[in-house]
Coordinates of C-alpha atoms in Angstrom, one line a residue:
M1 CA 92.1 63.6 85.2
N2 CA 90.0 60.6 83.8
G3 CA 91.9 57.8 82.2
V4 CA 90.6 55.3 79.6
N5 CA 92.6 52.2 78.6
L6 CA 92.8 51.7 74.8
D7 CA 91.9 48.2 73.9
L8 CA 94.6 47.0 71.4
S9 CA 93.5 43.3 71.4
K10 CA 92.4 43.6 67.7
A11 CA 95.0 46.1 66.7
P12 CA 97.8 45.4 64.2
E13 CA 101.3 45.4 65.6
Y14 CA 102.2 48.5 63.6
V15 CA 100.8 51.2 61.3
H16 CA 102.5 52.8 58.4
R17 CA 103.6 56.4 58.6
Y18 CA 103.7 58.7 55.5
H19 CA 105.0 62.2 54.8
I20 CA 102.8 64.5 52.8
N21 CA 103.9 67.7 51.2
I22 CA 101.3 70.1 49.8
T23 CA 102.9 72.8 47.7
K24 CA 101.1 75.6 46.1
I25 CA 102.7 77.4 43.1
K26 CA 101.5 81.0 43.0
K27 CA 100.8 82.8 39.7
N28 CA 104.1 84.7 40.0
G29 CA 106.0 81.4 40.3
D30 CA 106.6 81.5 44.0
E31 CA 106.2 78.2 45.9
K32 CA 104.7 77.9 49.4
D33 CA 103.9 75.1 51.8
A34 CA 100.1 75.0 52.1
T35 CA 100.3 73.5 55.6
R36 CA 102.0 76.7 56.9
G37 CA 100.5 80.1 57.5
A38 CA 99.4 82.6 60.1
K39 CA 99.7 81.3 63.7
A40 CA 96.7 83.0 65.2
D41 CA 93.9 80.6 66.4
L42 CA 91.3 81.3 63.8
P43 CA 93.4 81.2 60.6
T44 CA 95.2 78.1 62.0
Q45 CA 91.9 76.3 62.5
Q46 CA 90.6 77.4 59.1
R47 CA 93.7 76.1 57.4
R48 CA 93.6 72.8 59.3
S49 CA 89.9 72.3 58.3
A50 CA 90.7 73.1 54.7
L51 CA 93.6 70.6 54.8
F52 CA 91.3 67.9 56.3
N53 CA 88.9 68.4 53.4
L54 CA 91.7 68.3 50.8
F55 CA 93.1 65.0 52.3
A56 CA 89.6 63.5 52.2
Q57 CA 89.3 64.4 48.5
L58 CA 92.7 62.8 47.8
V59 CA 91.6 59.6 49.6
E60 CA 88.4 59.5 47.6
E61 CA 89.8 60.2 44.2
H62 CA 93.0 58.0 44.4
P63 CA 92.1 54.5 45.4
E64 CA 95.2 53.3 43.5
Y65 CA 97.2 54.8 46.4
F66 CA 94.8 54.8 49.3
G67 CA 92.6 51.8 48.6
E68 CA 88.8 51.7 48.9
D69 CA 88.4 52.2 52.7
A70 CA 88.8 55.8 53.8
A71 CA 88.6 54.8 57.5
K72 CA 92.0 53.2 57.3
H73 CA 93.9 56.5 57.2
V74 CA 94.3 59.2 59.9
Y75 CA 95.7 62.6 59.1
D76 CA 97.4 65.0 61.6
L77 CA 96.4 68.1 59.5
G78 CA 100.0 68.9 58.8
N79 CA 102.7 66.8 57.0
T80 CA 102.0 63.3 58.4
F81 CA 99.3 60.7 58.0
Y82 CA 99.1 57.1 59.3
S83 CA 97.5 54.2 57.5
I84 CA 96.9 50.5 57.4
G85 CA 95.5 50.6 53.9
C86 CA 97.8 52.9 51.9
K87 CA 99.4 51.1 49.0
I88 CA 102.5 53.3 48.7
T89 CA 105.7 51.5 49.8
Q90 CA 109.3 52.4 50.4
N91 CA 110.2 51.2 46.9
D92 CA 107.8 53.8 45.3
G93 CA 109.8 56.7 46.5
D94 CA 108.0 60.0 46.0
V95 CA 104.5 59.7 44.6
V96 CA 103.4 63.0 43.1
I97 CA 99.8 64.2 42.5
E98 CA 99.3 67.4 40.6
M99 CA 96.1 69.5 40.7
V100 CA 94.9 73.0 39.7
P101 CA 92.6 75.0 42.0
D102 CA 89.6 74.1 39.9
D103 CA 90.1 70.5 40.8
V104 CA 89.5 71.2 44.5
K105 CA 85.8 70.4 45.2
C106 CA 85.4 72.3 48.5
G107 CA 84.9 76.0 48.0
F108 CA 86.0 76.7 51.5
T109 CA 89.3 74.8 51.0
K110 CA 89.9 76.6 47.7
K111 CA 89.4 80.0 49.3
V112 CA 91.5 79.4 52.4
L113 CA 94.4 77.5 50.8
F114 CA 94.7 78.3 47.1
K115 CA 93.8 81.9 46.5
G116 CA 96.1 83.2 43.7
T117 CA 97.4 79.7 43.1
K118 CA 98.0 78.3 39.6
Q119 CA 99.1 74.8 40.5
I120 CA 99.1 72.4 43.4
V121 CA 101.7 69.7 43.8
I122 CA 101.2 67.0 46.4
T123 CA 104.0 64.6 47.3
L124 CA 103.4 61.4 49.3
Q125 CA 106.3 59.3 50.7
W126 CA 106.4 56.2 53.0
T127 CA 108.6 57.0 56.0
G128 CA 108.4 54.0 58.2
M129 CA 106.4 51.8 60.5
V130 CA 105.1 52.9 63.9
Y131 CA 104.8 50.0 66.4
I132 CA 101.8 50.5 68.5
K133 CA 102.1 47.4 70.7
G134 CA 104.5 44.7 71.6
P135 CA 108.2 44.6 72.7
K136 CA 109.3 47.1 70.1
Q137 CA 107.7 49.9 72.2
N138 CA 110.5 51.3 74.4
E139 CA 111.7 54.7 75.4
D140 CA 115.3 54.1 74.1
D141 CA 114.5 54.3 70.4
G142 CA 111.6 56.7 70.6
T143 CA 108.9 54.3 69.2
R144 CA 106.7 54.6 72.3
R145 CA 106.7 58.4 71.9
E146 CA 105.8 58.0 68.2
A147 CA 103.1 55.5 69.1
A148 CA 101.6 58.0 71.6
R149 CA 101.6 60.7 68.8
F150 CA 99.7 58.3 66.5
F151 CA 97.1 57.6 69.2
E152 CA 96.7 61.4 69.7
V153 CA 95.9 61.8 66.0
L154 CA 93.6 58.8 66.0
T155 CA 91.6 59.9 69.0
S156 CA 91.2 63.4 67.6
Q157 CA 90.1 62.3 64.1
S158 CA 86.4 61.7 64.8
L159 CA 86.3 64.9 66.8
F160 CA 87.2 66.9 63.7
G161 CA 83.9 65.9 62.3
S162 CA 81.9 66.7 65.4
N163 CA 80.4 70.0 66.4
H164 CA 83.5 71.2 68.3
H165 CA 86.1 73.9 67.8
A166 CA 89.6 72.3 67.9
F167 CA 92.7 74.0 69.3
A168 CA 95.6 71.6 69.3
N169 CA 94.6 69.0 71.9
K170 CA 91.8 71.1 73.3
F171 CA 88.2 70.8 72.1
F172 CA 85.3 73.2 72.9
E173 CA 81.6 73.0 72.2
G174 CA 80.5 74.4 68.9
L175 CA 76.9 74.7 69.9
E176 CA 76.0 78.0 71.6
G177 CA 73.3 76.7 74.0
N178 CA 75.7 76.4 77.0
D179 CA 77.7 79.5 76.3
V180 CA 78.0 82.1 79.1
S181 CA 78.3 85.6 77.8
I182 CA 80.7 87.9 79.7
G183 CA 80.2 91.0 77.5
E184 CA 82.3 92.7 74.8
G185 CA 81.6 89.8 72.3
K186 CA 83.2 87.2 74.6
C187 CA 81.8 84.1 76.2
V188 CA 82.8 81.1 78.3
K189 CA 82.6 77.8 76.5
G190 CA 82.7 74.3 77.8
G191 CA 85.4 71.8 76.6
F192 CA 88.1 69.4 77.5
E193 CA 91.7 68.7 76.9
K194 CA 93.1 65.2 76.1
N195 CA 96.3 63.4 75.7
V196 CA 97.6 59.8 75.4
R197 CA 100.3 58.4 77.7
F198 CA 101.8 55.0 78.3
L199 CA 101.3 54.0 81.9
G200 CA 102.3 50.9 83.7
E201 CA 104.4 49.6 86.6
T202 CA 107.1 48.4 84.2
D203 CA 108.2 49.1 80.7
E204 CA 106.8 45.7 79.7
S205 CA 103.4 46.3 81.2
A206 CA 103.0 49.9 80.0
A207 CA 99.9 50.5 77.9
P208 CA 98.4 53.5 76.1
V209 CA 95.8 55.4 78.2
L210 CA 93.6 58.2 76.9
Q211 CA 93.6 61.0 79.5
V212 CA 90.8 63.6 79.5
D213 CA 90.9 66.7 81.7
S214 CA 88.3 66.2 84.4
K215 CA 88.5 69.7 86.0
W216 CA 84.9 70.9 86.4
H217 CA 83.9 74.5 87.0
I218 CA 80.4 75.7 88.0
L219 CA 79.5 79.1 86.7
L220 CA 76.3 80.6 88.0
R221 CA 73.3 78.4 87.0
F222 CA 74.6 77.4 83.6
G223 CA 75.9 74.0 84.6
H224 CA 79.3 72.4 84.6
F225 CA 82.2 73.2 82.3
S226 CA 85.4 71.4 81.9
S227 CA 88.6 73.3 81.0
V228 CA 86.8 76.6 80.4
M229 CA 88.2 79.0 77.9
I230 CA 87.4 82.6 76.9
V231 CA 87.0 83.1 73.2
S232 CA 85.5 85.8 71.0
T233 CA 82.1 85.0 69.5
R234 CA 82.8 87.5 66.8
D235 CA 85.9 85.6 65.7
I236 CA 84.5 82.1 65.2
P237 CA 81.7 81.6 62.7
S238 CA 78.8 79.6 64.1
N239 CA 79.0 77.1 61.2
F240 CA 82.8 76.6 61.5
I241 CA 83.3 72.8 62.0
F242 CA 85.4 70.2 60.5
T243 CA 83.8 68.0 57.8
P244 CA 84.7 64.3 58.2
F245 CA 85.5 62.0 55.3
S246 CA 84.4 59.0 57.5
E247 CA 82.0 58.9 60.4
E248 CA 84.3 56.6 62.3
V249 CA 87.9 55.6 62.3
S250 CA 88.4 51.8 62.4
I251 CA 92.2 51.7 62.1
L252 CA 92.4 49.6 65.2
S253 CA 90.0 46.9 64.1

């Protein structure tokens, strides 16, 4: 396991946490949470990719809420995003944005999330501050655990825009050049698993460390693979990657 210390010297003391609800109202009047759906790997990743694209559009089209710098927000592809630039405060309560499917710019997002939908209702709400450094980080009140979750989302954000398939905290090469075919439409792909933990001799000295799986496997003459996984090449489109709304995330600077 390789560990990399996260440099927080230029980081703010805290980031703001927000709850986001994305509700689709079907043509028959039924309401459904757009962040939920089939739990199988492929539909889950398609849904998460579509949500990422939708969030990017919201950030771009609503500077009155998100400001002008898209890199100041990171989204967990579910019901939470973190920000140092969002203008929504506790006093604003629920901020509601309404859309119709034709307002969604990305055809892939529209197809995956809003087929048979007549209206989209997005609700944003400030839910608190997450302290990412300083004495407020302690195990007793759970803030260290919440800070670790923020760093997990932050360190995944740029990977969503790279040529990788993302499965929770595991990422596998999207390119096919290093694949090892094992027949029946299956192959072995290289990848890695990551997590963020607070490590230190004492609670006061504990600091966030990015840990990356360093288990290496040699398979025939095809080189080294970390955290190998068998997937079906028939199930994953070759062009299935996340589309970033920013090339880099600068929330810590």
